[in-house]
Amino acid sequence: MATSISDIDMGATVWMIASTALVFLMIPGLGYFYGGMVRSKNALSLVFLCLMALAVVTLQWVIWGYSLALSETSSSPFIGNLRHWLFLDVEYTPHPNAPTVPGIVYAVYQCMFAALTPGLAIGGAAERIRVLPTIFYIFVWTTLVYDPIAYWVWAPNGWLYKMGVMDFAGGCAVETASGFAALAFYFVLGKRKGFGEEKWEPHNYLNIILGCSFLYFGWFGFNAGAASLESGRAGIAFMTTSLAAAAGGITWVGLAYRVEHKFSSFHFCSGAVAGMVCVTPAASFVSTWASLPMGVIAGICCFYMVEANLRLGIDDCIDVVAVHGVGGILGVLLTGIFADKRVIGLDGIESAGGLINGNGRQLYVQLAALAASAAWSFVISYILLKVMNYIPIFRLRVDPDAEEHGVDFAELGEAGYSFMHDVVQMHVDKNSKRASIASSFHETASIQHPHKHMPMVKEAASSGNVTAASVTPPQTSSNTCAYPL
C-alpha cells in the first residue's frame, strides 16, 4: 500500500500516541502482576526485569529491531533488512500498516509490543533466574524470535501476511511466542527447588489486583491503538477487549468456586487476562458479540490447563504457558472462525472473513501461523538457553543457596518489603555480637554483600499475609553462594 504524508490524520496520530502510553503501563503492570504471584523474596526482581526488558528492547528496537521486524522495503518473506537501522528515515512518512500516522509514531507504538513480550516469556523462569544473563537473553531473544515472527505476520512482504493470516494485535508474535518461550525455560531450567513438596500461594493479592488493573487498562491501547477511529473499528476493538475480559474473569471465578467454594480476586484476574489474551488477535476483526464466547472459551481452557500443569508436575510458575500460550493459540484459531467480513470491510478492506462467513480456508491459514510461530519460538528459545548455560557468565539459573534465600537478595541486594530488610538486619546484628569484627566482615550477610551467607527467609503459612515471616539462621559451613560474574 502506497503511503503519503498528505494522508496523515491528527486524530489518529494522537490516539496512537495515547495508546503507546497505555501499552507502556502494561509493562510495570506485568511486573506487579507477576510479583504478587510469587513468594515475597522474589517479587522485586520480577518488577525490575520487566522494566529492564523495556530498556533493553528499546535499545534493540532502535538499533535494528524495528527494521528487522517491520521493514516495508525488504523483499524477503522471512526477515526485514537494515534499511531503518538506528531509525534511519523513520520520521514523518507513514508505514503501510498505519497510513494515517507518522512513521515514527507507529515505530514507537510497536516498540511497546516488543518490550512487553520478553517480559511475558521470562515469567516462566520466575524465582530461579539470574539478572545479567536474563538481560542478555532479552536482547538476543527479541532479535531471533520476536522480530522474525512479527515480520512474518505484520510486514507487507511477510510470508504469513501474504497468506492472509488474521492477527490484529499479537496472537502469534506476542502471546504464542512468549508462551512457548516460557515452556522452553521450563525444559532447560527445570522446576523450582521445593516444587511439589511445599504449598506455595501468591504472597500479595493486592499487587496482583494492581498489576491486573494496569494490564486491563493498557490492553485497550494494545488492541485498539492501531484500529481506525474514522470507521469505528477502534471502538469495536475497545469493546471486544472489555467484553472478553469480563467473560473470562467471571468464567474462571465460577470454575474455581465449584472447587474451593470461595470467591477469589486472584482467579478473576487470571481469567480476565486469559480473555484479553484470547481476543487480542481478533480485536478488530470480529463483531462485538463474538468476544463473549471467546472470553468464556479462554476462561475454561486456560483454567483447566493450569490444573493439568499441576497434575503433570509442570512448574508453570505464573501460568505463562497456560494463559498466554494456550490463550494465544485459542485466540488465533477462534479468529479464523469468528472473523467477520462486514467488520473488516468498515475500512474498505476486502476480506472473505472467517468460518462464519463460509471461508473455511482461513482456519488452515491460522493453523499454519500457529504452528510456525510456536515451533520457531520454542526451538530457538530452547537452543539459545542451552547455549547460554554452557557459558558460565551467562548461566541462567541461580545457585541453590541463592534460590533458597531469594533472588531479590542474591541478585539485587535489595528487599521488596521493608519488613524483610528488618528481618535480615536483626539477624546480622545478632550474629555481630557473637563474632569478631574480622569474621563478621567476611562471613555475615548484609544487603550490601548479598553473595555472603544470608538468612533464609521462609514464607508464612498464609502467603497472603506479608507481615508474617520467619528466619532460619544460615549454616555455619564455609560454603558461600558463588556466582559467576
Short mmCIF file of C-alpha atoms in Angstrom, two decimals:
data_model
loop_
_atom_site.label_atom_id
_atom_site.label_comp_id
_atom_site.label_asym_id
_atom_site.label_seq_id
_atom_site.Cartn_x
_atom_site.Cartn_y
_atom_site.Cartn_z
CA MET A 1 0.00 0.00 0.00
CA ALA A 2 1.44 3.36 -1.03
CA THR A 3 1.59 5.94 1.72
CA SER A 4 1.78 9.70 1.63
CA ILE A 5 2.41 12.44 4.15
CA SER A 6 -0.83 14.04 2.98
CA ASP A 7 -2.75 11.06 4.42
CA ILE A 8 -1.66 11.77 7.99
CA ASP A 9 -4.58 12.42 10.30
CA MET A 10 -4.14 14.37 13.54
CA GLY A 11 -6.81 12.44 15.42
CA ALA A 12 -5.34 9.06 14.51
CA THR A 13 -1.88 10.28 15.46
CA VAL A 14 -2.97 11.49 18.88
CA TRP A 15 -4.85 8.24 19.50
CA MET A 16 -1.79 6.12 18.66
CA ILE A 17 0.43 8.23 20.92
CA ALA A 18 -2.09 7.82 23.74
CA SER A 19 -2.25 4.08 23.04
CA THR A 20 1.54 3.89 23.24
CA ALA A 21 1.34 5.33 26.74
CA LEU A 22 -1.38 2.81 27.63
CA VAL A 23 0.73 -0.13 26.44
CA PHE A 24 3.68 1.25 28.38
CA LEU A 25 1.62 0.94 31.58
CA MET A 26 1.21 -2.77 30.88
CA ILE A 27 4.95 -3.33 31.46
CA PRO A 28 5.15 -2.27 35.14
CA GLY A 29 1.66 -3.75 35.47
CA LEU A 30 3.02 -7.09 34.33
CA GLY A 31 5.79 -6.80 36.91
CA TYR A 32 3.34 -6.17 39.74
CA PHE A 33 1.05 -8.94 38.49
CA TYR A 34 3.92 -11.42 38.41
CA GLY A 35 5.46 -10.07 41.61
CA GLY A 36 2.28 -10.63 43.57
CA MET A 37 2.01 -14.22 42.38
CA VAL A 38 5.45 -15.34 43.57
CA ARG A 39 6.97 -15.53 47.05
CA SER A 40 7.88 -12.22 48.66
CA LYS A 41 11.63 -12.90 48.48
CA ASN A 42 11.47 -12.93 44.66
CA ALA A 43 8.90 -10.22 43.94
CA LEU A 44 11.17 -7.23 43.40
CA SER A 45 13.36 -8.99 40.83
CA LEU A 46 10.37 -9.62 38.55
CA VAL A 47 9.28 -5.98 38.58
CA PHE A 48 12.88 -4.99 37.92
CA LEU A 49 13.26 -7.42 35.00
CA CYS A 50 10.06 -6.19 33.37
CA LEU A 51 11.37 -2.63 33.45
CA MET A 52 14.78 -3.79 32.24
CA ALA A 53 13.04 -5.50 29.33
CA LEU A 54 11.60 -2.12 28.37
CA ALA A 55 15.04 -0.50 28.47
CA VAL A 56 16.89 -3.32 26.67
CA VAL A 57 14.29 -3.77 23.93
CA THR A 58 14.08 -0.02 23.35
CA LEU A 59 17.80 -0.05 22.52
CA GLN A 60 17.42 -3.20 20.41
CA TRP A 61 14.42 -1.73 18.59
CA VAL A 62 16.28 1.43 17.63
CA ILE A 63 19.49 -0.38 16.66
CA TRP A 64 17.88 -2.91 14.33
CA GLY A 65 14.72 -4.44 15.81
CA TYR A 66 12.21 -2.20 14.06
CA SER A 67 13.91 -2.61 10.72
CA LEU A 68 14.11 -6.40 11.06
CA ALA A 69 10.53 -6.76 12.26
CA LEU A 70 8.57 -4.28 10.17
CA SER A 71 10.67 -3.20 7.20
CA GLU A 72 8.46 -2.20 4.30
CA THR A 73 11.36 -2.30 1.83
CA SER A 74 12.62 -5.85 2.40
CA SER A 75 11.73 -8.35 -0.31
CA SER A 76 12.44 -11.35 1.92
CA PRO A 77 9.42 -13.34 3.15
CA PHE A 78 11.21 -14.22 6.40
CA ILE A 79 13.05 -11.21 7.84
CA GLY A 80 13.42 -7.49 7.28
CA ASN A 81 16.53 -5.65 6.14
CA LEU A 82 18.59 -2.99 7.91
CA ARG A 83 17.22 -0.11 5.88
CA HIS A 84 15.96 1.57 9.06
CA TRP A 85 18.74 0.60 11.48
CA LEU A 86 19.26 3.32 14.10
CA PHE A 87 15.84 4.58 12.97
CA LEU A 88 17.27 5.99 9.73
CA ASP A 89 14.47 7.61 7.69
CA VAL A 90 11.91 6.71 10.36
CA GLU A 91 10.36 10.11 10.61
CA TYR A 92 7.19 11.54 9.11
CA THR A 93 6.48 9.23 6.17
CA PRO A 94 3.79 6.72 7.26
CA HIS A 95 4.32 2.97 7.41
CA PRO A 96 1.95 0.95 5.16
CA ASN A 97 0.41 -0.67 8.27
CA ALA A 98 -0.56 2.74 9.66
CA PRO A 99 -1.02 5.07 6.68
CA THR A 100 -2.61 7.89 8.69
CA VAL A 101 0.09 8.40 11.35
CA PRO A 102 3.75 9.47 11.09
CA GLY A 103 6.16 6.55 10.78
CA ILE A 104 7.99 7.47 13.99
CA VAL A 105 4.75 7.27 15.98
CA TYR A 106 3.97 3.81 14.62
CA ALA A 107 7.54 2.67 15.34
CA VAL A 108 7.38 3.77 18.98
CA TYR A 109 3.95 2.17 19.39
CA GLN A 110 5.28 -1.14 18.10
CA CYS A 111 8.30 -0.82 20.39
CA MET A 112 6.00 -1.21 23.39
CA PHE A 113 4.73 -4.53 22.00
CA ALA A 114 8.28 -5.75 21.52
CA ALA A 115 9.25 -4.69 25.06
CA LEU A 116 6.27 -6.40 26.68
CA THR A 117 6.78 -9.79 25.02
CA PRO A 118 10.08 -10.94 26.61
CA GLY A 119 8.71 -9.78 29.96
CA LEU A 120 5.94 -12.32 29.49
CA ALA A 121 8.37 -15.05 28.47
CA ILE A 122 10.75 -14.74 31.43
CA GLY A 123 7.81 -15.27 33.77
CA GLY A 124 8.22 -18.95 33.01
CA ALA A 125 11.55 -18.91 34.86
CA ALA A 126 10.47 -16.78 37.81
CA GLU A 127 12.13 -17.34 41.20
CA ARG A 128 15.21 -19.01 39.75
CA ILE A 129 16.91 -16.79 37.15
CA ARG A 130 19.95 -14.53 37.35
CA VAL A 131 19.64 -10.93 36.22
CA LEU A 132 22.69 -10.43 33.96
CA PRO A 133 22.06 -13.47 31.74
CA THR A 134 18.38 -12.54 31.53
CA ILE A 135 19.23 -9.09 30.22
CA PHE A 136 21.42 -10.68 27.54
CA TYR A 137 18.67 -13.22 26.78
CA ILE A 138 16.08 -10.46 26.29
CA PHE A 139 18.19 -8.71 23.66
CA VAL A 140 19.04 -11.86 21.73
CA TRP A 141 15.58 -13.43 22.04
CA THR A 142 13.90 -10.30 20.70
CA THR A 143 16.23 -10.36 17.71
CA LEU A 144 15.99 -14.08 16.93
CA VAL A 145 12.40 -14.86 17.91
CA TYR A 146 10.13 -11.83 18.21
CA ASP A 147 11.41 -9.89 15.21
CA PRO A 148 11.11 -12.73 12.66
CA ILE A 149 7.61 -13.75 13.80
CA ALA A 150 6.46 -10.12 13.79
CA TYR A 151 7.82 -9.77 10.26
CA TRP A 152 6.05 -12.92 9.05
CA VAL A 153 2.71 -11.71 10.40
CA TRP A 154 2.73 -7.91 10.01
CA ALA A 155 5.34 -6.83 7.46
CA PRO A 156 3.96 -6.20 3.95
CA ASN A 157 6.17 -8.95 2.45
CA GLY A 158 5.99 -11.41 5.35
CA TRP A 159 5.02 -14.91 4.20
CA LEU A 160 2.14 -15.25 6.67
CA TYR A 161 0.93 -11.76 5.87
CA LYS A 162 0.76 -12.67 2.19
CA MET A 163 -1.06 -15.89 3.04
CA GLY A 164 -3.75 -13.75 4.63
CA VAL A 165 -3.26 -14.53 8.32
CA MET A 166 -5.51 -12.58 10.67
CA ASP A 167 -3.64 -11.45 13.76
CA PHE A 168 -4.63 -7.95 14.70
CA ALA A 169 -2.56 -7.28 17.82
CA GLY A 170 -0.20 -10.13 18.57
CA GLY A 171 -1.73 -13.57 18.95
CA CYS A 172 1.33 -15.09 17.25
CA ALA A 173 4.25 -12.71 17.86
CA VAL A 174 3.32 -11.76 21.43
CA GLU A 175 1.13 -14.38 23.10
CA THR A 176 2.04 -17.67 21.40
CA ALA A 177 5.73 -16.76 21.13
CA SER A 178 6.02 -15.80 24.80
CA GLY A 179 4.07 -18.86 25.96
CA PHE A 180 6.30 -21.32 24.11
CA ALA A 181 9.44 -19.46 25.15
CA ALA A 182 8.29 -19.90 28.76
CA LEU A 183 7.85 -23.62 28.05
CA ALA A 184 11.44 -23.76 26.81
CA PHE A 185 12.56 -22.16 30.09
CA TYR A 186 10.88 -24.98 31.99
CA PHE A 187 12.58 -27.71 29.99
CA VAL A 188 16.02 -26.11 30.29
CA LEU A 189 15.96 -24.78 33.86
CA GLY A 190 13.71 -27.37 35.45
CA LYS A 191 11.44 -26.92 38.44
CA ARG A 192 11.91 -24.59 41.37
CA LYS A 193 13.55 -26.03 44.45
CA GLY A 194 10.82 -27.50 46.63
CA PHE A 195 8.15 -27.55 43.92
CA GLY A 196 5.59 -30.23 44.73
CA GLU A 197 6.91 -30.57 48.29
CA GLU A 198 5.66 -27.30 49.74
CA LYS A 199 2.41 -25.45 49.24
CA TRP A 200 3.06 -22.05 47.68
CA GLU A 201 0.47 -19.35 47.23
CA PRO A 202 0.64 -15.78 45.93
CA HIS A 203 2.20 -13.60 48.59
CA ASN A 204 0.38 -10.34 47.79
CA TYR A 205 -3.09 -10.34 46.30
CA LEU A 206 -3.26 -6.54 46.27
CA ASN A 207 -0.27 -6.42 43.92
CA ILE A 208 -1.97 -8.96 41.68
CA ILE A 209 -5.07 -6.77 41.50
CA LEU A 210 -2.95 -3.65 40.93
CA GLY A 211 -0.99 -5.35 38.15
CA CYS A 212 -4.14 -6.73 36.57
CA SER A 213 -5.70 -3.26 36.63
CA PHE A 214 -2.72 -1.80 34.77
CA LEU A 215 -2.87 -4.66 32.27
CA TYR A 216 -6.65 -4.27 31.84
CA PHE A 217 -6.32 -0.52 31.31
CA GLY A 218 -3.33 -0.77 29.00
CA TRP A 219 -4.86 -3.53 26.90
CA PHE A 220 -7.33 -1.03 25.45
CA GLY A 221 -4.38 0.71 23.79
CA PHE A 222 -2.78 -2.64 22.96
CA ASN A 223 -5.80 -3.86 20.99
CA ALA A 224 -7.43 -0.65 19.82
CA GLY A 225 -4.39 1.55 19.22
CA ALA A 226 -3.85 0.63 15.57
CA ALA A 227 -7.54 0.42 14.66
CA SER A 228 -9.25 3.08 12.61
CA LEU A 229 -11.08 5.81 14.50
CA GLU A 230 -12.98 7.05 11.48
CA SER A 231 -14.58 3.71 10.61
CA GLY A 232 -15.36 2.78 14.20
CA ARG A 233 -13.11 -0.28 14.32
CA ALA A 234 -11.18 1.23 17.23
CA GLY A 235 -14.42 1.32 19.18
CA ILE A 236 -15.12 -2.30 18.26
CA ALA A 237 -11.63 -3.34 19.42
CA PHE A 238 -12.17 -1.43 22.66
CA MET A 239 -15.46 -3.19 23.35
CA THR A 240 -14.34 -6.68 22.35
CA THR A 241 -11.39 -6.33 24.73
CA SER A 242 -13.62 -5.32 27.62
CA LEU A 243 -16.24 -8.00 26.97
CA ALA A 244 -13.71 -10.82 26.60
CA ALA A 245 -12.01 -9.79 29.85
CA ALA A 246 -15.32 -9.74 31.70
CA ALA A 247 -16.40 -13.11 30.29
CA GLY A 248 -13.04 -14.72 31.02
CA GLY A 249 -12.86 -13.38 34.57
CA ILE A 250 -16.39 -14.45 35.52
CA THR A 251 -15.93 -17.88 33.93
CA TRP A 252 -12.68 -18.55 35.79
CA VAL A 253 -14.17 -17.40 39.11
CA GLY A 254 -17.16 -19.70 38.58
CA LEU A 255 -15.00 -22.71 37.81
CA ALA A 256 -12.80 -22.10 40.84
CA TYR A 257 -15.82 -21.58 43.10
CA ARG A 258 -17.06 -25.08 42.27
CA VAL A 259 -13.85 -26.44 43.78
CA GLU A 260 -12.96 -24.00 46.56
CA HIS A 261 -16.42 -22.64 47.48
CA LYS A 262 -14.84 -19.20 47.80
CA PHE A 263 -14.69 -16.20 45.51
CA SER A 264 -11.14 -15.23 44.62
CA SER A 265 -9.70 -11.96 43.33
CA PHE A 266 -6.71 -13.90 42.01
CA HIS A 267 -8.93 -16.18 39.93
CA PHE A 268 -10.79 -13.22 38.49
CA CYS A 269 -7.56 -11.52 37.46
CA SER A 270 -6.26 -14.71 35.81
CA GLY A 271 -9.49 -15.18 33.90
CA ALA A 272 -9.65 -11.56 32.78
CA VAL A 273 -6.11 -11.75 31.43
CA ALA A 274 -6.91 -15.04 29.66
CA GLY A 275 -9.92 -13.41 27.99
CA MET A 276 -7.89 -10.44 26.78
CA VAL A 277 -5.12 -12.72 25.52
CA CYS A 278 -7.64 -14.70 23.52
CA VAL A 279 -9.31 -11.70 21.90
CA THR A 280 -6.01 -9.97 21.05
CA PRO A 281 -5.62 -11.38 17.51
CA ALA A 282 -9.33 -10.88 16.81
CA ALA A 283 -9.98 -7.48 18.42
CA SER A 284 -10.85 -5.55 15.28
CA PHE A 285 -11.76 -8.49 13.02
CA VAL A 286 -14.84 -9.79 14.87
CA SER A 287 -18.22 -8.43 15.83
CA THR A 288 -18.68 -7.43 19.45
CA TRP A 289 -20.84 -10.44 20.31
CA ALA A 290 -18.09 -12.87 19.24
CA SER A 291 -15.80 -11.74 22.05
CA LEU A 292 -18.25 -13.18 24.59
CA PRO A 293 -17.81 -16.84 23.58
CA MET A 294 -14.10 -16.20 23.05
CA GLY A 295 -13.73 -14.99 26.64
CA VAL A 296 -15.74 -17.93 28.00
CA ILE A 297 -13.76 -20.49 26.00
CA ALA A 298 -10.47 -18.92 27.09
CA GLY A 299 -11.56 -18.93 30.73
CA ILE A 300 -12.48 -22.61 30.59
CA CYS A 301 -9.49 -23.88 28.63
CA CYS A 302 -6.85 -21.84 30.45
CA PHE A 303 -8.31 -22.76 33.85
CA TYR A 304 -8.10 -26.46 33.10
CA MET A 305 -4.64 -26.04 31.58
CA VAL A 306 -3.44 -24.66 34.91
CA GLU A 307 -4.97 -27.69 36.62
CA ALA A 308 -3.35 -30.02 34.08
CA ASN A 309 0.08 -28.48 34.64
CA LEU A 310 -0.23 -29.08 38.37
CA ARG A 311 -1.30 -32.69 37.87
CA LEU A 312 1.53 -33.30 35.40
CA GLY A 313 4.08 -31.70 37.70
CA ILE A 314 4.93 -28.92 35.23
CA ASP A 315 6.25 -25.90 37.11
CA ASP A 316 4.50 -23.18 35.09
CA CYS A 317 5.32 -20.74 37.86
CA ILE A 318 2.99 -17.89 36.97
CA ASP A 319 0.84 -19.62 34.36
CA VAL A 320 2.55 -18.13 31.31
CA VAL A 321 2.16 -21.32 29.29
CA ALA A 322 -1.41 -21.93 30.47
CA VAL A 323 -2.68 -18.37 29.97
CA HIS A 324 -0.55 -16.79 27.24
CA GLY A 325 0.46 -19.91 25.33
CA VAL A 326 -2.92 -21.65 25.35
CA GLY A 327 -4.84 -18.36 25.27
CA GLY A 328 -2.85 -17.19 22.25
CA ILE A 329 -3.48 -20.47 20.41
CA LEU A 330 -7.21 -20.25 21.12
CA GLY A 331 -7.33 -16.63 20.02
CA VAL A 332 -5.66 -17.21 16.67
CA LEU A 333 -7.86 -20.24 15.94
CA LEU A 334 -11.09 -18.56 17.04
CA THR A 335 -10.24 -15.53 14.91
CA GLY A 336 -10.35 -17.88 11.92
CA ILE A 337 -13.87 -18.85 12.97
CA PHE A 338 -15.40 -15.54 14.09
CA ALA A 339 -13.70 -13.03 11.74
CA ASP A 340 -16.49 -11.03 10.12
CA LYS A 341 -16.02 -9.62 6.65
CA ARG A 342 -18.54 -6.89 7.43
CA VAL A 343 -16.44 -5.58 10.32
CA ILE A 344 -13.20 -5.82 8.35
CA GLY A 345 -14.88 -4.06 5.43
CA LEU A 346 -15.59 -0.96 7.51
CA ASP A 347 -12.14 0.30 6.47
CA GLY A 348 -12.78 -0.54 2.83
CA ILE A 349 -10.70 -3.73 3.04
CA GLU A 350 -11.97 -6.67 1.03
CA SER A 351 -11.97 -9.89 3.02
CA ALA A 352 -13.69 -13.24 2.86
CA GLY A 353 -13.94 -13.29 6.62
CA GLY A 354 -13.74 -16.45 8.66
CA LEU A 355 -15.69 -19.64 9.03
CA ILE A 356 -18.89 -17.81 9.99
CA ASN A 357 -18.79 -16.26 6.50
CA GLY A 358 -18.22 -19.65 4.90
CA ASN A 359 -14.45 -19.18 4.50
CA GLY A 360 -13.06 -22.43 5.89
CA ARG A 361 -9.67 -21.80 4.28
CA GLN A 362 -8.97 -19.13 6.89
CA LEU A 363 -8.73 -21.79 9.59
CA TYR A 364 -5.91 -23.52 7.70
CA VAL A 365 -4.05 -20.22 7.38
CA GLN A 366 -4.44 -19.59 11.12
CA LEU A 367 -3.21 -23.11 11.90
CA ALA A 368 -0.15 -22.58 9.73
CA ALA A 369 0.63 -19.33 11.52
CA LEU A 370 0.27 -21.01 14.91
CA ALA A 371 2.43 -23.98 14.02
CA ALA A 372 5.19 -21.78 12.60
CA SER A 373 5.15 -19.29 15.49
CA ALA A 374 5.03 -21.90 18.25
CA ALA A 375 7.71 -24.11 16.71
CA TRP A 376 10.06 -21.22 15.95
CA SER A 377 9.71 -19.71 19.40
CA PHE A 378 10.18 -22.99 21.27
CA VAL A 379 13.08 -24.33 19.21
CA ILE A 380 15.08 -21.09 19.03
CA SER A 381 14.42 -20.33 22.70
CA TYR A 382 15.49 -23.83 23.73
CA ILE A 383 18.70 -23.68 21.69
CA LEU A 384 19.52 -20.20 22.97
CA LEU A 385 19.02 -21.22 26.61
CA LYS A 386 21.10 -24.40 26.17
CA VAL A 387 23.97 -22.48 24.60
CA MET A 388 23.86 -19.83 27.32
CA ASN A 389 24.04 -22.49 30.02
CA TYR A 390 27.37 -23.72 28.60
CA ILE A 391 28.88 -20.26 29.14
CA PRO A 392 29.47 -19.65 32.88
CA ILE A 393 28.86 -15.92 32.76
CA PHE A 394 25.53 -16.48 31.01
CA ARG A 395 24.32 -19.43 33.09
CA LEU A 396 20.70 -18.56 33.80
CA ARG A 397 19.76 -20.41 36.97
CA VAL A 398 20.81 -19.09 40.36
CA ASP A 399 22.70 -21.37 42.75
CA PRO A 400 20.62 -23.49 45.16
CA ASP A 401 21.55 -21.35 48.16
CA ALA A 402 20.58 -18.17 46.35
CA GLU A 403 17.29 -19.72 45.26
CA GLU A 404 16.57 -20.63 48.88
CA HIS A 405 17.41 -17.15 50.16
CA GLY A 406 15.55 -15.39 47.36
CA VAL A 407 16.51 -13.83 44.05
CA ASP A 408 15.93 -10.31 45.38
CA PHE A 409 18.77 -10.54 47.92
CA ALA A 410 21.01 -12.75 45.80
CA GLU A 411 20.85 -10.73 42.57
CA LEU A 412 19.73 -7.22 43.54
CA GLY A 413 20.87 -6.91 47.14
CA GLU A 414 17.54 -5.26 47.88
CA ALA A 415 14.28 -6.19 49.55
CA GLY A 416 10.84 -5.69 48.08
CA TYR A 417 9.36 -5.04 51.51
CA SER A 418 10.78 -3.14 54.49
CA PHE A 419 9.92 -5.91 56.96
CA MET A 420 12.25 -8.26 55.09
CA HIS A 421 15.09 -5.77 55.42
CA ASP A 422 14.38 -5.55 59.16
CA VAL A 423 14.41 -9.34 59.47
CA VAL A 424 17.78 -9.52 57.74
CA GLN A 425 19.24 -6.67 59.78
CA MET A 426 18.13 -8.20 63.09
CA HIS A 427 19.83 -11.42 62.11
CA VAL A 428 23.00 -9.58 61.11
CA ASP A 429 23.07 -7.62 64.37
CA LYS A 430 22.56 -10.79 66.39
CA ASN A 431 25.43 -12.51 64.63
CA SER A 432 27.67 -9.49 65.04
CA LYS A 433 27.51 -9.80 68.82
CA ARG A 434 28.69 -13.39 68.64
CA ALA A 435 31.52 -13.00 66.17
CA SER A 436 34.69 -10.99 65.93
CA ILE A 437 34.85 -7.92 63.76
CA ALA A 438 37.01 -9.72 61.22
CA SER A 439 34.82 -12.78 60.89
CA SER A 440 31.72 -10.62 60.77
CA PHE A 441 33.18 -8.64 57.90
CA HIS A 442 33.88 -11.75 55.88
CA GLU A 443 31.00 -14.05 56.76
CA THR A 444 27.95 -12.11 57.88
CA ALA A 445 25.20 -11.42 55.37
CA SER A 446 24.14 -7.90 54.55
CA ILE A 447 22.11 -6.16 51.93
CA GLN A 448 25.33 -4.69 50.52
CA HIS A 449 27.01 -8.13 50.34
CA PRO A 450 24.24 -10.48 49.14
CA HIS A 451 26.68 -13.15 47.99
CA LYS A 452 27.85 -13.87 51.56
CA HIS A 453 25.89 -16.03 53.99
CA MET A 454 22.31 -14.80 54.09
CA PRO A 455 19.42 -15.56 56.43
CA MET A 456 16.88 -17.86 54.87
CA VAL A 457 13.55 -16.05 54.62
CA LYS A 458 10.70 -18.52 54.94
CA GLU A 459 7.26 -17.71 53.61
CA ALA A 460 4.46 -17.50 56.08
CA ALA A 461 1.96 -20.34 56.27
CA SER A 462 -0.64 -17.96 54.88
CA SER A 463 1.20 -16.39 51.97
CA GLY A 464 -1.32 -13.63 51.54
CA ASN A 465 -0.18 -12.03 54.79
CA VAL A 466 3.08 -10.27 54.05
CA THR A 467 3.64 -9.34 57.69
CA ALA A 468 4.34 -12.90 58.76
CA ALA A 469 7.78 -14.32 58.10
CA SER A 470 10.41 -16.33 59.86
CA VAL A 471 14.14 -16.59 59.56
CA THR A 472 16.29 -19.69 59.60
CA PRO A 473 19.92 -18.98 60.52
CA PRO A 474 22.46 -19.75 57.80
CA GLN A 475 24.54 -22.86 58.00
CA THR A 476 27.90 -22.48 59.68
CA SER A 477 29.80 -24.27 56.95
CA SER A 478 32.32 -22.38 54.89
CA ASN A 479 30.31 -22.76 51.68
CA THR A 480 29.23 -19.46 50.20
CA CYS A 481 26.94 -18.53 47.32
CA ALA A 482 29.39 -18.35 44.45
CA TYR A 483 28.17 -16.60 41.33
CA PRO A 484 30.00 -16.26 38.03
CA LEU A 485 30.50 -12.61 37.28
#
